[in-house]
Tab-separated table of C-alpha atoms and ligand atoms in Angstrom:
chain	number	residue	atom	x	y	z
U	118	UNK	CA	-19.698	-79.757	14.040
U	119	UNK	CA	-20.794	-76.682	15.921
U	120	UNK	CA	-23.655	-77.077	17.969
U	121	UNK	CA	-27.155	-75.235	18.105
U	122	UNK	CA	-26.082	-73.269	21.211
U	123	UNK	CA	-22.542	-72.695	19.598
U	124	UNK	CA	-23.884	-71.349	16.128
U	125	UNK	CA	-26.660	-69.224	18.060
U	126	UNK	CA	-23.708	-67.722	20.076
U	127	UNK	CA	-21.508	-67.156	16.684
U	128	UNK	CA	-23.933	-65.386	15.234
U	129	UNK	CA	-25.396	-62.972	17.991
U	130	UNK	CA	-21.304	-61.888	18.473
U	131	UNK	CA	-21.351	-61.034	14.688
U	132	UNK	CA	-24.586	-59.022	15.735
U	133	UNK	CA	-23.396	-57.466	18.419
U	134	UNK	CA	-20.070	-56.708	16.457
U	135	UNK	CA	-21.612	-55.037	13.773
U	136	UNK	CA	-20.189	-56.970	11.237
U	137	UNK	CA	-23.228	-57.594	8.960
U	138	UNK	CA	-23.203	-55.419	6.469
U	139	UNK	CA	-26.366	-52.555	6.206
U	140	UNK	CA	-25.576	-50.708	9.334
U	141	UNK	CA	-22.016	-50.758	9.934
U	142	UNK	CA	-19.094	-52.829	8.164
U	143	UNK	CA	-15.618	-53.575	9.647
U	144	UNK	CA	-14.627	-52.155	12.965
U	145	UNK	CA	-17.742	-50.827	13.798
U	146	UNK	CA	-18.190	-48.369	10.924
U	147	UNK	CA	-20.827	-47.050	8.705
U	148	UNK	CA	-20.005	-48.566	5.522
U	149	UNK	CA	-20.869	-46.683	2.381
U	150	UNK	CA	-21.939	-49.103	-0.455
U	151	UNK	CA	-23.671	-48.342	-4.064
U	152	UNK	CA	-27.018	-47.059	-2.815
U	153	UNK	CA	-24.863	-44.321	-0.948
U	154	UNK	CA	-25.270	-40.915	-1.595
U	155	UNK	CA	-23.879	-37.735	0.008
U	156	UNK	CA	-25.407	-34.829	-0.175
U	157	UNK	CA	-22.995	-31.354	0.317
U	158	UNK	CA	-25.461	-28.532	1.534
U	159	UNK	CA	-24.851	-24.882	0.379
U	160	UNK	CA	-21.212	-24.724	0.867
U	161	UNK	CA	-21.164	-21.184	-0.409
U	162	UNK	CA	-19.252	-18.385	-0.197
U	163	UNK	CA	-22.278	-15.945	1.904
U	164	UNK	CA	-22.587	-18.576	4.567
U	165	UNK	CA	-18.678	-18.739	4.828
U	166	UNK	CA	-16.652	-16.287	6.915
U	167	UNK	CA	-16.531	-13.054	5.361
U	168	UNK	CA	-19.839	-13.825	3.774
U	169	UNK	CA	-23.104	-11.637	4.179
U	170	UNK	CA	-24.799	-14.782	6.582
U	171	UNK	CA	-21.573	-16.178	7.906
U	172	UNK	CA	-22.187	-19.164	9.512
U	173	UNK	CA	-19.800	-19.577	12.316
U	174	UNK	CA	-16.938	-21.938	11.651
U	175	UNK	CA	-18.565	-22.604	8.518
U	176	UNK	CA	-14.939	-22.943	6.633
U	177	UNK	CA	-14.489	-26.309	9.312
U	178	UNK	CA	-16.806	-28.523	7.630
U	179	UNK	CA	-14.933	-27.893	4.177
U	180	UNK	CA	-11.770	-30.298	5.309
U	181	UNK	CA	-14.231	-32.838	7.073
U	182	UNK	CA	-16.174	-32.614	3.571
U	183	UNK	CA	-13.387	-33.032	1.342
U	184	UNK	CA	-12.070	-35.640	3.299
U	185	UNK	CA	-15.334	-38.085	3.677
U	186	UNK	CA	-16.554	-36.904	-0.044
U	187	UNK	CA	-13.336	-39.022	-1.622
U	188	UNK	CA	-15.523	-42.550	-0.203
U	189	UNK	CA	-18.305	-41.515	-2.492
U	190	UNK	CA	-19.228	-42.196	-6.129
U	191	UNK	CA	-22.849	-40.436	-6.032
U	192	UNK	CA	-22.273	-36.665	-4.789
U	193	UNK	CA	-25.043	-34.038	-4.866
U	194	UNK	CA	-24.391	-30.355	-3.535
U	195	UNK	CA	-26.933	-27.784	-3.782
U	196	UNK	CA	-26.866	-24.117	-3.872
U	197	UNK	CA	-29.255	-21.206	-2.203
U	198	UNK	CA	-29.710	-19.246	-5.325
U	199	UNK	CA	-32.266	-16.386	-4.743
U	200	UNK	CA	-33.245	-13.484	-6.969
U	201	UNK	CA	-32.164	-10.209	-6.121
U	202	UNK	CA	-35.273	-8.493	-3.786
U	203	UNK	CA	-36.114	-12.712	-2.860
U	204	UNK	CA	-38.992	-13.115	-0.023
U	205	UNK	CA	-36.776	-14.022	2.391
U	206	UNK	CA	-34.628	-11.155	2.459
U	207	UNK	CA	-35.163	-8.528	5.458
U	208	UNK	CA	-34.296	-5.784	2.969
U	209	UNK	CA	-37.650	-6.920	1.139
U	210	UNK	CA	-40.083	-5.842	4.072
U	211	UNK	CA	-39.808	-2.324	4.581
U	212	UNK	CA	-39.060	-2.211	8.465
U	213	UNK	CA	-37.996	-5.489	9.389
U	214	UNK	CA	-34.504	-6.290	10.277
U	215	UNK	CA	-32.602	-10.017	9.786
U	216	UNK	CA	-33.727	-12.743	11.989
U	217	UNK	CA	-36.943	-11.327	12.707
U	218	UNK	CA	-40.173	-13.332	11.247
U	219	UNK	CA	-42.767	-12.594	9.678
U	220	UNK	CA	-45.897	-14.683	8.600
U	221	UNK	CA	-45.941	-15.497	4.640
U	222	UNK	CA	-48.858	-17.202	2.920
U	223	UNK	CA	-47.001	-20.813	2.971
U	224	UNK	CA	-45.855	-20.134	7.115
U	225	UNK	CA	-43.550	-18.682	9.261
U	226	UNK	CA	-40.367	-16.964	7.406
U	227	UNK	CA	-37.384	-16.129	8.683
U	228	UNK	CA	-35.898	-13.148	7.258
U	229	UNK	CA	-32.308	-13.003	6.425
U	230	UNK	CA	-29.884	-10.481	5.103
U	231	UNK	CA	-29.709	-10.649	1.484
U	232	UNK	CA	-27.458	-13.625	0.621
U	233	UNK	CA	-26.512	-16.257	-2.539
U	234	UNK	CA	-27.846	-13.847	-5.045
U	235	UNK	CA	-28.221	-15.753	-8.646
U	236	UNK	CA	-24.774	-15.604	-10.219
U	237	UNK	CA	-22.952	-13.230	-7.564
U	238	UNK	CA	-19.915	-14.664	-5.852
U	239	UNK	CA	-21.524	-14.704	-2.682
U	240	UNK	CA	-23.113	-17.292	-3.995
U	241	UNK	CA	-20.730	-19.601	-5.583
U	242	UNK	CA	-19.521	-22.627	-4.381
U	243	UNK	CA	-16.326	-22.816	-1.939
U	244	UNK	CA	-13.381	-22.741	-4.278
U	245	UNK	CA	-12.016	-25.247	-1.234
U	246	UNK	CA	-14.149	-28.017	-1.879
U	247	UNK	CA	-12.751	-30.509	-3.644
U	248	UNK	CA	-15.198	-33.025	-4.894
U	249	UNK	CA	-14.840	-33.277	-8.976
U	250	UNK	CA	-17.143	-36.120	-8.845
U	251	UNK	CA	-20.263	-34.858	-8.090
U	252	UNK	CA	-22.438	-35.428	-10.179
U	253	UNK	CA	-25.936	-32.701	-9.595
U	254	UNK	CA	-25.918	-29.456	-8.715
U	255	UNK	CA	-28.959	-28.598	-7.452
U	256	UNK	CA	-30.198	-24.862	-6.836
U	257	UNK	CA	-32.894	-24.013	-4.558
U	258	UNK	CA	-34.763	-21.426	-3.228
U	259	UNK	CA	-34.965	-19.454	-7.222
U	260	UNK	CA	-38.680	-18.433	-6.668
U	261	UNK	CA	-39.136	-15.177	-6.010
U	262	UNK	CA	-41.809	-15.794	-3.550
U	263	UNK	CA	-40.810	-18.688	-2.059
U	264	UNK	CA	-38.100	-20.015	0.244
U	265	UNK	CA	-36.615	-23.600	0.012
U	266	UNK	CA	-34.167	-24.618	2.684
U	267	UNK	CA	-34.670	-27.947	1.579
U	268	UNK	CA	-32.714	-29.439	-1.224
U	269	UNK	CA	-36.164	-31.485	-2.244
U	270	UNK	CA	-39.833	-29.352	-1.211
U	271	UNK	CA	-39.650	-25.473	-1.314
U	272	UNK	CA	-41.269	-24.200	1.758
U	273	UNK	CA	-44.551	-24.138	0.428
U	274	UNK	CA	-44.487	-27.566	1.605
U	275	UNK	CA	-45.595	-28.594	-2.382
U	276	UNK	CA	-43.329	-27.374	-4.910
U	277	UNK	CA	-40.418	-30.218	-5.941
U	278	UNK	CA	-36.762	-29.677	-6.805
U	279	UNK	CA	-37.058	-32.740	-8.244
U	280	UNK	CA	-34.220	-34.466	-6.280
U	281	UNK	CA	-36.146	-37.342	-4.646
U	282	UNK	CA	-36.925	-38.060	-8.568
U	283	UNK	CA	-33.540	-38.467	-9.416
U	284	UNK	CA	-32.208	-39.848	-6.201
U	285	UNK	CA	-34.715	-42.817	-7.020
U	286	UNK	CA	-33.828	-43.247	-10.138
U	287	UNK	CA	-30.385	-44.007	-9.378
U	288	UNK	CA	-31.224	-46.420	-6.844
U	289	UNK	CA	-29.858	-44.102	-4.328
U	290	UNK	CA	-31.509	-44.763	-1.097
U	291	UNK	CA	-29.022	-43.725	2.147
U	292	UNK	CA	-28.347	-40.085	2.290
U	293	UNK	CA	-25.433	-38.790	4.191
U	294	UNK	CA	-25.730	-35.052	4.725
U	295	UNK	CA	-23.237	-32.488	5.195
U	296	UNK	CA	-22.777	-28.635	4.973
U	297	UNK	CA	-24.718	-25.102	6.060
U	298	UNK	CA	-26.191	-24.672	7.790
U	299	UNK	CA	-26.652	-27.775	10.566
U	300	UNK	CA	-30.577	-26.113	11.387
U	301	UNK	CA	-31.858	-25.037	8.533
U	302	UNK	CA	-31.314	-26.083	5.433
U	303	UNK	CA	-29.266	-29.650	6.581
U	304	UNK	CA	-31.775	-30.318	8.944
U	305	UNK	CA	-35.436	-29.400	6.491
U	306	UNK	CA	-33.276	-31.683	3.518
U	307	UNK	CA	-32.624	-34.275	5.994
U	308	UNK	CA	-36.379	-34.454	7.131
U	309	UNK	CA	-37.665	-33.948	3.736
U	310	UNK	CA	-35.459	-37.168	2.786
U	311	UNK	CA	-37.019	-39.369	5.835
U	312	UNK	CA	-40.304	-38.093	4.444
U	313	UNK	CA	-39.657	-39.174	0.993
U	314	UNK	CA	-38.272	-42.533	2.795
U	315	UNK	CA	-34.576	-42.188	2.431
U	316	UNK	CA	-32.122	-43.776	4.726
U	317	UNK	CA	-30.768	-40.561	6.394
U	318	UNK	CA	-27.577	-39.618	8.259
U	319	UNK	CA	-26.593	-36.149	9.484
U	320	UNK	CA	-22.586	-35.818	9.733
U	321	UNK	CA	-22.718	-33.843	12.844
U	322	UNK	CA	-19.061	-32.252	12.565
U	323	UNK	CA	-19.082	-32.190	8.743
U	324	UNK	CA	-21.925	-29.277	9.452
U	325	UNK	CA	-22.307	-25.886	11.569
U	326	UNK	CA	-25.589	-24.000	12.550
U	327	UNK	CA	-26.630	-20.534	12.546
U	328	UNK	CA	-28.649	-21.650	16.126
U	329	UNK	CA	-31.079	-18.228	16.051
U	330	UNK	CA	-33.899	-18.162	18.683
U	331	UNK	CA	-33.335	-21.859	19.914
U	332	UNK	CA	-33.260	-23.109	16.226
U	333	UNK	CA	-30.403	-25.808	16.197
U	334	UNK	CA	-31.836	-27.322	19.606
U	335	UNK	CA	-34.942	-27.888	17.593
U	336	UNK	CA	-33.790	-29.300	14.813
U	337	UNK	CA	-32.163	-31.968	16.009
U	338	UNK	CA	-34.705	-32.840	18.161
U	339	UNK	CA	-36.963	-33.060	14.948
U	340	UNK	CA	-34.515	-34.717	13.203
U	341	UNK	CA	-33.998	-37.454	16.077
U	342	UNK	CA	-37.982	-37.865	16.041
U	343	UNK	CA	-38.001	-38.519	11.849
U	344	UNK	CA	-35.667	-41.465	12.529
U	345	UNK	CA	-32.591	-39.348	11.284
U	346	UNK	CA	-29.071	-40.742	12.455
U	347	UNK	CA	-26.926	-38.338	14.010
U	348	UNK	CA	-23.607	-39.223	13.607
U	349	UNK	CA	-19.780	-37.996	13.297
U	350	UNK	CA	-17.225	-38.435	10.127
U	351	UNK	CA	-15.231	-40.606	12.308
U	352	UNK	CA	-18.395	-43.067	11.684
U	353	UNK	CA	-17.904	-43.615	8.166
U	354	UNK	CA	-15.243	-45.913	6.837
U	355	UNK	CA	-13.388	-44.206	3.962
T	646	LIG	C1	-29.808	-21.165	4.709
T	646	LIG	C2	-30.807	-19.426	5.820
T	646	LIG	C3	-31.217	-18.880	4.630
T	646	LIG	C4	-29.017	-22.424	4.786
T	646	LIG	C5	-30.230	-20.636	3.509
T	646	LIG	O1	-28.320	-22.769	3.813
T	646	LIG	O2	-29.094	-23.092	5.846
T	646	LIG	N1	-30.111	-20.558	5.852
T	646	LIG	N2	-30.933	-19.493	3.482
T	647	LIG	ZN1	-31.436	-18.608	1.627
């Protein structure tokens, strides 16, 4: 017979080991159960070296990606998928050059070069990734007049992609999130899915920023103040 103190001791050492499961499983790691989903951000070909908004290093997370994405039944990946002469392109505003901003009805916008054009190759999906079981594509950002770096609310802070709708629906309810870029469209999906009340992780090394005008300081600061967990691939038990 184990005593009170004994039992009380047990089980704050299989606290403080991590071994319940939720939070972490064996070893320490993030365990990825049924109500898992991951979530692969605009791996596309313009935000890829060589592309017309190269992220830098963007081809690294496609390995990390890969790799992680074989633990996971539920897969998402979206896709920026703009029409040609899109609001957020520079080339739109006669006079205005990429990464400056300009005010737009909905906020502040930056402007890009033109990039993941509807159906060009730019914006296709990496021919590297290799995750055949994904089951949603979702494109984003195919309003004229509208951005949407988020995978769930276009950036009129209103208009739905529908995602948190199906997420729900599948009982999904702890997003991983990986891909392009780390401070923009990772980091407005990752607080769009705190809003919407989604576990949330951000795989820090399965992503890479574009970090324009002190923009990937401030979104992780953001993310860090939505209750978004930062953490690395290593994390997660595959
Ligand atoms: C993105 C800028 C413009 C992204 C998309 O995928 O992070 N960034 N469009
Ligand atoms: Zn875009």
């Amino acid at each position: 017979m184990l005593d009170r103190r004994e039992v009380f001791a047990r089980v704050g050492a299989i606290f403080a080991a991590g071994l319940l499961p939720g939070a972490a499983g064996a070893a320490g790691k993030i365990s990825i159960d049924d109500a898992s989903a991951l979530l692969v951000i605009d791996v596309q070909n313009c935000f890829l070296p060589g592309g017309s908004l190269a992220v830098r290093d963007g081809d690294q997370v496609i390995p990390v990606i890969n790799r992680i994405a074989k633990g996971f039944a539920n897969v998402v990946m979206t896709q920026d998928w703009h029409t040609a002469g899109h609001v957020s392109f520079a080339s739109s505003h006669g006079g205005k050059k990429p990464f400056e901003t300009i005010d737009l009805k909905y906020g502040k916008q930056v402007l890009w070069p033109d990039h993941c054009v509807q159906g060009t190759d730019g914006a296709a999906l990496s021919k590297d990734l290799s995750i055949p079981q994904a089951g949603l594509i979702i494109r984003k950002g195919h309003h004229k007049e509208v951005d949407s770096y988020s995978a769930f609310t276009e950036a009129d802070g209103k208009t739905t992609t529908g995602l948190a709708g199906y997420l729900k629906a599948r009982k999904l309810k702890r997003l991983f999130v990986a891909g392009l870029a780390t401070d923009f469209c990772v980091a407005w999906t990752a607080l769009d899915a705190r809003k919407a009340g989604f576990e949330t992780y951000v795989i820090e090394d399965a992503c890479r920023g574009i970090d324009t005008q002190g923009s990937l300081a401030k979104a992780w600061a953001d993310m860090a103040k939505a209750g978004v967990k930062r953490i690395q691939s290593a994390d997660i038990a595959v």
